[in-house]
Coordinates of C-alpha atoms in Angstrom, one line a residue:
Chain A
X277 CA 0.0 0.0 0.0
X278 CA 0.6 3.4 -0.8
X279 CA 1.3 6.5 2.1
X280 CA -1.3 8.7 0.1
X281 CA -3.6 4.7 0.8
X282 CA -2.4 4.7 4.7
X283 CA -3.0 8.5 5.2
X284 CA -6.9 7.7 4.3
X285 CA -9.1 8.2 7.7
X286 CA -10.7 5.7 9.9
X287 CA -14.2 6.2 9.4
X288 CA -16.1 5.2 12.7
X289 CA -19.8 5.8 13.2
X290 CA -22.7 5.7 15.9
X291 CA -26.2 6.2 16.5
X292 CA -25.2 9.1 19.3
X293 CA -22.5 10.5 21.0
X294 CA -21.3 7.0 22.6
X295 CA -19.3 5.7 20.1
X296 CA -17.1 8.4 20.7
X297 CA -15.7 6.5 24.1
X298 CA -14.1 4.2 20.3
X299 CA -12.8 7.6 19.1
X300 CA -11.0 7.8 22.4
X301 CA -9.3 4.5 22.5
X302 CA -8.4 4.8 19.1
X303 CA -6.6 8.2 19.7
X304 CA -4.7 6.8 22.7
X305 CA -3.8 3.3 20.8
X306 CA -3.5 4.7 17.0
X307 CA -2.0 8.4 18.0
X308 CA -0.8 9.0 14.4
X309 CA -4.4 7.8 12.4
X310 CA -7.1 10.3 11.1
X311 CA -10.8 9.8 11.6
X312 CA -13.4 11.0 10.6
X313 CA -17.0 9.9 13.0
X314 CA -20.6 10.3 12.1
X315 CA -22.8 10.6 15.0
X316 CA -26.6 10.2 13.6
X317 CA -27.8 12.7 16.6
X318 CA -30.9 13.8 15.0
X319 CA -32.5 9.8 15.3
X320 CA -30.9 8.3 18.1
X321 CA -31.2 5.7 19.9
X322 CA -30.9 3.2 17.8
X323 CA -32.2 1.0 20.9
X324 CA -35.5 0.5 21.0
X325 CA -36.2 0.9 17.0
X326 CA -37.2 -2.0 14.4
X327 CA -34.5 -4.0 12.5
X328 CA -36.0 -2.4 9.1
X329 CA -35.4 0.9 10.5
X330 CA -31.8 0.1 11.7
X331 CA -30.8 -0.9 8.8
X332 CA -31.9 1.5 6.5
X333 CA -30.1 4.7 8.5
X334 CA -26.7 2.3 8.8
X335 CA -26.6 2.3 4.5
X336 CA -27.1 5.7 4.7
X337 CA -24.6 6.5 7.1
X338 CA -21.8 3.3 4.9
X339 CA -23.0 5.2 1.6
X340 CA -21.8 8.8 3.5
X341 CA -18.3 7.7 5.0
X342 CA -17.3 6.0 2.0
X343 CA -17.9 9.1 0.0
X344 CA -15.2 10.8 2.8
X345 CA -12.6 7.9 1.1
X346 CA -12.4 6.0 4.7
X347 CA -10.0 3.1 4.5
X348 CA -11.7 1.4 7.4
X349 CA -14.7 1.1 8.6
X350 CA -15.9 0.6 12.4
X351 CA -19.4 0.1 13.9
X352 CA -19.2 1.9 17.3
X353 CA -22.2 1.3 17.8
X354 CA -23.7 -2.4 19.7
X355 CA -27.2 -1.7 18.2
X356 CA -25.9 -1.3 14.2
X357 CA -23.3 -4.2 14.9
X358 CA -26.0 -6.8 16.3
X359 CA -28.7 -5.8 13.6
X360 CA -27.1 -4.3 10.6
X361 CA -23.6 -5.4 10.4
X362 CA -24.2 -7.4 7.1
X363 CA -25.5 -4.1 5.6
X364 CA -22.4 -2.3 5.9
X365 CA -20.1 -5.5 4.7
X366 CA -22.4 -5.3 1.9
X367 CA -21.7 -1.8 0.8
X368 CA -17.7 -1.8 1.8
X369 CA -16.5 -2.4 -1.4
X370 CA -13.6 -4.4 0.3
X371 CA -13.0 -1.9 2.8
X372 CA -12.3 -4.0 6.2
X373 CA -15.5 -3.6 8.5
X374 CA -15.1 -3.9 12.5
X375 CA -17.3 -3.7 15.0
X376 CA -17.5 -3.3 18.4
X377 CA -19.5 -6.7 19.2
X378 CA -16.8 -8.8 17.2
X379 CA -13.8 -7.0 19.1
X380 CA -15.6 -7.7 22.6
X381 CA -16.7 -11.4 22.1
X382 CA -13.3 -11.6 20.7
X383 CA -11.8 -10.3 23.9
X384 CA -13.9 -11.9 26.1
X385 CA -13.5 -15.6 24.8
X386 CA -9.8 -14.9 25.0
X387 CA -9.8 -14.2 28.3
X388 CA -12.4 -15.7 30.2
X389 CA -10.5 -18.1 33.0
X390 CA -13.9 -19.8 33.8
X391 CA -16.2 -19.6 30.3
X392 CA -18.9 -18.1 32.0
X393 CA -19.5 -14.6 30.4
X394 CA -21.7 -12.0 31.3
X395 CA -23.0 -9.5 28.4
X396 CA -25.2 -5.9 29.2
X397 CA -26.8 -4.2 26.8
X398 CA -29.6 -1.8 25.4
X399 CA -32.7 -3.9 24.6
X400 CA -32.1 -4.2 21.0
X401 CA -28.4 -5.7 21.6
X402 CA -29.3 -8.2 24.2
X403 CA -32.5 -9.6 22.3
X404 CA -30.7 -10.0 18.8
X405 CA -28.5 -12.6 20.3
X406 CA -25.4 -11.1 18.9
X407 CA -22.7 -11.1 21.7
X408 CA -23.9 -14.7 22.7
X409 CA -24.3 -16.2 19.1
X410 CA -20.3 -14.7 18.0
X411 CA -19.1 -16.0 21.4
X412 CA -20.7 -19.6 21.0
X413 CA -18.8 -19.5 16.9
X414 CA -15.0 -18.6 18.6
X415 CA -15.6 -21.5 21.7
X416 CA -18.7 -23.7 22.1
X417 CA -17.8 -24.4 25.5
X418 CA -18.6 -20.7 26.9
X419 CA -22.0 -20.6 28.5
X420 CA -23.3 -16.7 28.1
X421 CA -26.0 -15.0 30.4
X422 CA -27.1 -11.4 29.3
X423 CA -29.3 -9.0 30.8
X424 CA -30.3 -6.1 28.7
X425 CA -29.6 -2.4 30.9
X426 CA -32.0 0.2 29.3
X427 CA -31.3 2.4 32.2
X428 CA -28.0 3.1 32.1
X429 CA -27.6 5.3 28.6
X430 CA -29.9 7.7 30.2
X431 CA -27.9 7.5 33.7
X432 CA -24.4 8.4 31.9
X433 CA -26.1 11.0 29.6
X434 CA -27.4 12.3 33.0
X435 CA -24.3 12.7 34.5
X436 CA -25.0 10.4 37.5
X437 CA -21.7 8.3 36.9
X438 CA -21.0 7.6 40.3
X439 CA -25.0 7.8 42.2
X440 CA -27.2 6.3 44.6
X441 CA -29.8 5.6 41.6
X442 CA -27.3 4.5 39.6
X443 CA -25.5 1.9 42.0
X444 CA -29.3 1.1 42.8
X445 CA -30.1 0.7 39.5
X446 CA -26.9 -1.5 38.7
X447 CA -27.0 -4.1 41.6
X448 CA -30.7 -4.4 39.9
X449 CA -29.4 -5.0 36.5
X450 CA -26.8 -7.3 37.1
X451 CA -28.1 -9.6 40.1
X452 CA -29.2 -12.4 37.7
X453 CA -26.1 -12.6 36.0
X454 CA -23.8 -12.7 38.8
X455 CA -26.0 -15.2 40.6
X456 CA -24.0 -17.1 37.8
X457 CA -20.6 -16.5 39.0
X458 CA -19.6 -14.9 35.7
X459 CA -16.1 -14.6 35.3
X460 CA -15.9 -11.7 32.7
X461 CA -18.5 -9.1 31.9
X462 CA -18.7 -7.7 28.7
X463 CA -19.7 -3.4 28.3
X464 CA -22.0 -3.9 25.3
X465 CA -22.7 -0.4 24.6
X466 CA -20.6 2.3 24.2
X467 CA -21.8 4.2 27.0
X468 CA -20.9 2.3 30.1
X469 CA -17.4 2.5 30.0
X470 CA -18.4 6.3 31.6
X471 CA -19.7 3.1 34.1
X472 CA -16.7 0.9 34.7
X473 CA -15.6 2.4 38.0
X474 CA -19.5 1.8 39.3
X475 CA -19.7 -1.4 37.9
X476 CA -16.6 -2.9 39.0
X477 CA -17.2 -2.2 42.7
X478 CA -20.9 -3.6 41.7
X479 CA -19.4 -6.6 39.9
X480 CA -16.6 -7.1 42.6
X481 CA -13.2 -7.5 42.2
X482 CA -13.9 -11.8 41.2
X483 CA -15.5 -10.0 37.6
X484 CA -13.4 -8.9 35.0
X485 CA -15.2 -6.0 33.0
X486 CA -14.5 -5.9 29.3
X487 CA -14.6 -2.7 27.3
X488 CA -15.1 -2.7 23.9
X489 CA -13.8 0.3 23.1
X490 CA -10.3 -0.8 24.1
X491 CA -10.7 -4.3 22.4
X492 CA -12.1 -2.5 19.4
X493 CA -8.6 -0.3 18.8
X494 CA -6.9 -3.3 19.5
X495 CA -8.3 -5.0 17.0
X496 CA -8.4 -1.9 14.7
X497 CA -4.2 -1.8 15.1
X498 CA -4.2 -5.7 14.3
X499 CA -6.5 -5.5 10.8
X500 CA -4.4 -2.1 10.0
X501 CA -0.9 -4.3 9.8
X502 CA -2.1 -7.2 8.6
X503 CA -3.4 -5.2 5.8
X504 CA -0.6 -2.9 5.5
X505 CA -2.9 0.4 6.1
X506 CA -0.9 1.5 9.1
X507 CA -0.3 5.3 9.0
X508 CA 3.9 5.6 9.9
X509 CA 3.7 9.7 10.6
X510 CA 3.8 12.5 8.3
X511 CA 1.9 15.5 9.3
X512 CA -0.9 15.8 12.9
X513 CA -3.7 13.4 12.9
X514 CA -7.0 15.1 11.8
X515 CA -10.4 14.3 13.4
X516 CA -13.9 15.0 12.2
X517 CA -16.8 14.8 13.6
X518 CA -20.3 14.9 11.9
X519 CA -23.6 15.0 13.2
X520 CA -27.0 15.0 11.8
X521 CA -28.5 17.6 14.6
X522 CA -26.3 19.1 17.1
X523 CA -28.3 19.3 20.6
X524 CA -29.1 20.5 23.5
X525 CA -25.7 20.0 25.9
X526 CA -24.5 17.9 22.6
X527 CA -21.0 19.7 23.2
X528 CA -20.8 19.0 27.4
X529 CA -22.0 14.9 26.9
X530 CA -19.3 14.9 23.8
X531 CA -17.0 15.6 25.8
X532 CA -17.9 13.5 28.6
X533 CA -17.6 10.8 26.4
X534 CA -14.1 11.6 24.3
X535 CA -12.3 13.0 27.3
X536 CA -11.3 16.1 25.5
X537 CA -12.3 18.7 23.1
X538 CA -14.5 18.2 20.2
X539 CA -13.4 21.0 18.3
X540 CA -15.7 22.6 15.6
X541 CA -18.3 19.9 15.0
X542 CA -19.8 19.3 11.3
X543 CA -23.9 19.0 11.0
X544 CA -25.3 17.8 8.2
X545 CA -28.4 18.1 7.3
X546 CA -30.7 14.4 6.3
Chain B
X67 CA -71.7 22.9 10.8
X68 CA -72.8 20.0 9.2
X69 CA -72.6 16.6 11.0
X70 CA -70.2 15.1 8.5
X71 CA -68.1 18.1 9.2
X72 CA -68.3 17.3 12.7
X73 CA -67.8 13.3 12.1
X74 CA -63.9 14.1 11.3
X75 CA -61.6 12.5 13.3
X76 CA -59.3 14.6 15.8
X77 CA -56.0 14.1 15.1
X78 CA -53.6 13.9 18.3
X79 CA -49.2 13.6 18.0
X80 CA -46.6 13.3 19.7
X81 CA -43.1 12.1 19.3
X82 CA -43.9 8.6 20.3
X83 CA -46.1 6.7 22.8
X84 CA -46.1 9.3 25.4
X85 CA -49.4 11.1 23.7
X86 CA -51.5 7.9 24.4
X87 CA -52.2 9.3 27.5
X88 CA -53.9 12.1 25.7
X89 CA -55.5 9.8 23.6
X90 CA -56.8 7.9 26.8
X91 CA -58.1 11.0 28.1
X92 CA -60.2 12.2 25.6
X93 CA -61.7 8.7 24.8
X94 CA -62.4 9.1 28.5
X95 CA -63.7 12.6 28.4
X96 CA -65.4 12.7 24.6
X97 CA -66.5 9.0 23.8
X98 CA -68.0 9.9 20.7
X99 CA -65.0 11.1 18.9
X100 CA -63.4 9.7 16.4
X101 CA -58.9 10.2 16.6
X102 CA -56.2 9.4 14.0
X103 CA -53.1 9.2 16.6
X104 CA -49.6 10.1 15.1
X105 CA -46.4 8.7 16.8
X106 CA -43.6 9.6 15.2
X107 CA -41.6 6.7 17.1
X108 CA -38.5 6.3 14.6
X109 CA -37.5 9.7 15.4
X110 CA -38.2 9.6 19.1
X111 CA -37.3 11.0 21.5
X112 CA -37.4 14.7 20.4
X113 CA -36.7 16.2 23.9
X114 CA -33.0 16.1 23.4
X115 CA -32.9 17.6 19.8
X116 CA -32.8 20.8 17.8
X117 CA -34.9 23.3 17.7
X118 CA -34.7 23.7 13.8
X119 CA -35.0 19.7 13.9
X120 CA -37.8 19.3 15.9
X121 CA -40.0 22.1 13.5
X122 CA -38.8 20.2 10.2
X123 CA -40.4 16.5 12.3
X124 CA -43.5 18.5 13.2
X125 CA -44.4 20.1 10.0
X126 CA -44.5 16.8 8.3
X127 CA -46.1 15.4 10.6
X128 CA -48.8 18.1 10.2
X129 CA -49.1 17.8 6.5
X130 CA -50.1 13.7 7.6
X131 CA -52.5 14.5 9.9
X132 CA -54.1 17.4 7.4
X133 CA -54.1 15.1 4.8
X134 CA -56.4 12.2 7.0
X135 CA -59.1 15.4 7.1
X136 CA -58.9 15.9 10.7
X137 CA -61.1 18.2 12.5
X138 CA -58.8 19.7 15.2
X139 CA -55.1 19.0 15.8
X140 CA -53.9 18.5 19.1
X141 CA -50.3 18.6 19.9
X142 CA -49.9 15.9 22.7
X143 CA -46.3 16.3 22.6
X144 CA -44.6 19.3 25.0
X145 CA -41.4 19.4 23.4
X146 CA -43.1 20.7 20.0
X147 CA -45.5 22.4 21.6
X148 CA -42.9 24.5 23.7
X149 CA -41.1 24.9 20.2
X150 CA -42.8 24.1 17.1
X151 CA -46.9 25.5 18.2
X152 CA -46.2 28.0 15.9
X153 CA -45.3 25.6 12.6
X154 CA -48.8 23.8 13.6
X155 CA -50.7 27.2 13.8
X156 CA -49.3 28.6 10.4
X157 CA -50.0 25.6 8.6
X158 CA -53.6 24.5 10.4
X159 CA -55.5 26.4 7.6
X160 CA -57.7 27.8 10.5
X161 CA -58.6 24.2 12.0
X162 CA -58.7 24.6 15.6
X163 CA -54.6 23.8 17.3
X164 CA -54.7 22.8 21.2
X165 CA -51.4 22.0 23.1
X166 CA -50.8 20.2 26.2
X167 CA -48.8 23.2 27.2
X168 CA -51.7 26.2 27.1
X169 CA -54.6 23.0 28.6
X170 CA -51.9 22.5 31.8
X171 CA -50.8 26.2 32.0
X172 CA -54.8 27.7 31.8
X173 CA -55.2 24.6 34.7
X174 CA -52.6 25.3 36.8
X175 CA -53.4 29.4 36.3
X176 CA -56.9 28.7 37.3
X177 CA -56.6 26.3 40.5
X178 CA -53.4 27.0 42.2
X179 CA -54.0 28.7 45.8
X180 CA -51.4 30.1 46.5
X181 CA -50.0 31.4 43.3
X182 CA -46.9 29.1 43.7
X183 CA -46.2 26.4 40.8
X184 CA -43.9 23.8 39.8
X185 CA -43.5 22.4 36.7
X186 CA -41.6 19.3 35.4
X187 CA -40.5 18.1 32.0
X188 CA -38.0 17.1 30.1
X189 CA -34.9 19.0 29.4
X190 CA -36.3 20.8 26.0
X191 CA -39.2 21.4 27.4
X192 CA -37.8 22.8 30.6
X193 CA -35.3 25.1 29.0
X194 CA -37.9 26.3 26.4
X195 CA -39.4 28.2 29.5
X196 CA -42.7 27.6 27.6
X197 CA -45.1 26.7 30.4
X198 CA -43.6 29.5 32.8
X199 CA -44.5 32.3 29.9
X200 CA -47.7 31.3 29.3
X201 CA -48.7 31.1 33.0
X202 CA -47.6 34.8 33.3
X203 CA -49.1 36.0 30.5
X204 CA -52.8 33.8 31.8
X205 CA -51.6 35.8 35.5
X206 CA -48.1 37.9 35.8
X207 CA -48.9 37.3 39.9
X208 CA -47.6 33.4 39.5
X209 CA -44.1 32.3 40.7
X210 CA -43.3 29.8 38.3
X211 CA -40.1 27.0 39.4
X212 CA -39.2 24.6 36.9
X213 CA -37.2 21.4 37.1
X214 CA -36.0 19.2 34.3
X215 CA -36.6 15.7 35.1
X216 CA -34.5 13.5 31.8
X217 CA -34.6 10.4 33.8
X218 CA -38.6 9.8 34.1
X219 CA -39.0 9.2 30.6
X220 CA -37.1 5.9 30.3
X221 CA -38.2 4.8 34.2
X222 CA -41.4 5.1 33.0
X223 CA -40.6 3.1 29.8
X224 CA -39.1 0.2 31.7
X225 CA -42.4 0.2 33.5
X226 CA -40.5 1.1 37.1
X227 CA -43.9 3.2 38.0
X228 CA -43.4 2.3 41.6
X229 CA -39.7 1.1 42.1
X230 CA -37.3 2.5 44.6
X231 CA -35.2 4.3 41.8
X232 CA -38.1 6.0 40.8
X233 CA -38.6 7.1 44.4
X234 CA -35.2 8.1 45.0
X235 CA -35.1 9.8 41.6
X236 CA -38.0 11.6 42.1
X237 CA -37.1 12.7 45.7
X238 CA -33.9 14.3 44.2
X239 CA -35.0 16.0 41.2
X240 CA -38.1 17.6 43.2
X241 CA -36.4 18.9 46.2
X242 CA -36.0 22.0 45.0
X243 CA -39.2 22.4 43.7
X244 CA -40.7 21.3 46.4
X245 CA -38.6 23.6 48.8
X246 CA -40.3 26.8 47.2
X247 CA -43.9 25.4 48.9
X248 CA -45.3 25.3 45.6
X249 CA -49.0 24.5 46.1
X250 CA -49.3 22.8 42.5
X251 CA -46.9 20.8 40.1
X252 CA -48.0 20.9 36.1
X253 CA -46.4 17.5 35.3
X254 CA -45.1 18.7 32.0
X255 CA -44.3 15.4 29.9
X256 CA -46.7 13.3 29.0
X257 CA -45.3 10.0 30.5
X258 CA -45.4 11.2 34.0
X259 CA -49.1 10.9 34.4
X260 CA -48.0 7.4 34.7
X261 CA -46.1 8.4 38.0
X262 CA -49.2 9.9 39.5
X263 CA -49.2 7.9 42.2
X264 CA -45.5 8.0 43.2
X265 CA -45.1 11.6 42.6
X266 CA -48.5 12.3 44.9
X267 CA -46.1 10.5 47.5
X268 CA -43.0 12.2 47.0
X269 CA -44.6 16.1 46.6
X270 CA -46.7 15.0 49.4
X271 CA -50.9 15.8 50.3
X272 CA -50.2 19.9 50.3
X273 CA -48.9 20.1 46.2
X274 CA -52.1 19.5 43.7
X275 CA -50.5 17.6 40.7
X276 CA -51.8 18.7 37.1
X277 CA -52.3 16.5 34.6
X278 CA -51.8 17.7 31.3
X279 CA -53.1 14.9 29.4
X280 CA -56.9 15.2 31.5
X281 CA -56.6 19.2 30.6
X282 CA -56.0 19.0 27.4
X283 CA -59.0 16.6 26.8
X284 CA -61.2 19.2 29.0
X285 CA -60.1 22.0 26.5
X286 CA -60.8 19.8 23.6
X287 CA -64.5 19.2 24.7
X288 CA -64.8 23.2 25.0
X289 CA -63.1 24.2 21.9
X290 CA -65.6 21.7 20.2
X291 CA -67.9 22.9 21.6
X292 CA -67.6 26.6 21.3
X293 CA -66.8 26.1 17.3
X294 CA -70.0 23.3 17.0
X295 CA -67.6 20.8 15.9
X296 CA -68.5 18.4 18.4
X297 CA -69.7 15.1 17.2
X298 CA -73.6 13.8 18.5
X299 CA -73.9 10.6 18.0
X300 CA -74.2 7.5 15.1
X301 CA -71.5 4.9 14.3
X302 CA -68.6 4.0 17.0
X303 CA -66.2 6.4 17.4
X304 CA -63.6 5.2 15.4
X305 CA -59.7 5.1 16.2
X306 CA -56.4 4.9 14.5
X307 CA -52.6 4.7 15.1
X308 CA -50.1 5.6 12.9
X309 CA -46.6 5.3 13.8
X310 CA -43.3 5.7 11.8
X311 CA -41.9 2.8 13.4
X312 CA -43.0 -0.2 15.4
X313 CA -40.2 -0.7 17.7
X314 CA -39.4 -3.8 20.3
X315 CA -41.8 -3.6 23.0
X316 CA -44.0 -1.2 21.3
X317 CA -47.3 -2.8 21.7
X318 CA -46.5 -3.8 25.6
X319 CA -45.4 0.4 26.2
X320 CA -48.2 2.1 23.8
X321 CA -51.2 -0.2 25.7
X322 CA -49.7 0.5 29.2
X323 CA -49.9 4.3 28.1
X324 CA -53.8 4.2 26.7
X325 CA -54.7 2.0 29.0
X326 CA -56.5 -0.6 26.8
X327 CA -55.7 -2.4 23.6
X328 CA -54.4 -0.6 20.6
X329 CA -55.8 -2.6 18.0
X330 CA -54.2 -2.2 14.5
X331 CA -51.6 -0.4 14.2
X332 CA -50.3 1.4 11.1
X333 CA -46.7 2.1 10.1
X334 CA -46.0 4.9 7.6
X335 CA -42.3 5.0 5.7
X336 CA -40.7 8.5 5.8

């Protein structure tokens, strides 16, 4: 591959703001790599709509990216992976496609000591099977309980990262799965990492909590060599960021959830 | 008016379920009627978007409801009230407009005691200052304190209408509120009529809750009556509910909202 090839951006997109917690682990584990993200503000969630629906806003949002000559293409987005994933493969045009539930059940079958997984979730997520049905494909032996959190996007967008309701709401959540001694516990949705110091102390210390977004640039720097596309310097990064409606408090729960500065934010109008 | 003029259906929206609770209340308060019900539930929630965004949502969904010949719109929706009333006026073509916003701020106007009033909503709504300007101009004596309240939507959606998060959360995001001795609280979303009971608990025996959804239907049966649109009898009223998307869980959420069974419901594709 070409420099002018490798200099392309990442493209990496989401129904909201959360997949930017990917943007984040991407910066710290790919510091020299562009990207450019898509944030479909003016429909999210994603959570609680039909599969038609889902998958019609995810070929919009391929079709727009690849017009921005991405040379990769992430899902950062649990919702879009578990029900529209083959949409986007479709439209690649050979551009390698990751995802955030491929990079976690990755992860977690690679390091679960006991094989007994945890998964949370929005609705959608938990109900299409898609954590639990990858997992069972890399090792049949793991046994996989998942309990679907709608709760806790509206906690972190709230603010309430480290709250009464929220640790109330959590020891609700995930009584049933760690009544089955769970080993590993898999973040499936790219809010909750905001969660992770709440949810280990909920969890206990016996749980090991896997975040996506980490396993996700991980596996992101892997499918870069292996396909020679790695970036090796030249001049600053650049980062994009697109919306389709820019919010109320969109800036202060960006933010939140990339750990720095947005900079001048792109709106598009759909 | 003739009675096939006053046989037209009154058509009700909001940006998802949440207006069923209109819908229940007028079936309640005007049997006869026929209502065409428009949820635009693949675009929901609108409380956290734009302002230009949410007009663009509500003329279209407008232009549907006009085109179903409906007799009176009613906006059962208090983000687009507090920001898009004036898109529904301009393009109502002099059929009668009601919001949920002028029925709750003419009831809380007309009954509170002590000229003391809380309102609740969601953030949009809240920050709109809607409901606090229209009680002044009904009565510039009123002291208005509003309180944005994100977190009752989804409780209520997860069906925790009597849970101890819902307690807790409520007992924290009325506080203040309730520290300025309001004598009423205008529960500003349609959901939280659904929370009646809790927040009767939490505001305690002294605060008068109003329900928008009961005040709107009470404004409805005056406004038909006043322009002799209201309908006297022959066939069963007749109801319909059109939705842009029928999400997981929809029928479960939209019948705990009216109260009853929904029946058939259609999808439109925008």
């Amino acid at each position: 591959m070409s420099p002018a090839e490798a200099s392309r951006p990442i493209g990496v997109f989401d129904s909201g703001v959360g997949g930017l917690t990917v943007v984040r682990a991407l910066m710290e584990r790919l510091p020299l790599e562009s990207i450019v993200y898509f944030g479909d503000t003016a429909r999210v969630p994603y959570g609680v709509k039909s599969v038609a629906t889902i998958e019609h806003f995810t070929a919009q949002i391929t079709d727009f990216l690849l017009q921005r000559d991405v040379k990769m293409l992430i899902i950062a987005c649990n919702t879009m992976a578990a029900v529209a994933a083959e949409v986007v493969h479709r439209l690649a045009r050979g551009i390698p496609v990751l995802d955030v539930i491929e990079a976690g059940a990755r992860a977690a079958v690679s390091t679960s000591t006991g094989r007994r997984i945890g998964v949370i979730g929005t609705p959608t997520t938990i109900n299409s099977n898609a954590y639990a049905r990858r997992m069972h494909e890399l090792d049949p032996s793991v046994r996989v309980y998942s309990q679907a959190c709608p709760l806790f996007v509206p906690l972190v967008e709230e603010g309430w990262l480290d709250h009464p309701v929220t640790r109330l709401t959590a020891q609700e959540y995930l009584r049933p799965v760690l009544a089955e001694e769970v080993d590993s516990l898999v973040l499936g949705c790219t809010h909750y990492p905001l969660l992770k110091p709440l949810l280990r102390d909920v969890a206990g210390a016996g749980v090991r909590l896997i975040d996506s977004a980490v396993t996700t640039a991980e596996l992101a720097a892997q499918r870069l060599q292996q396909e020679g596309l790695t970036r090796q310097g030249g001049a600053a990064a650049d980062y994009r960021f697109v919306v389709s409606d820019v919010p109320l408090r969109f800036q202060t729960i960006g933010e939140r959830f990339l750990g720095r500065s947005l900079g001048q934010v792109e709106k598009v109008d759909w």
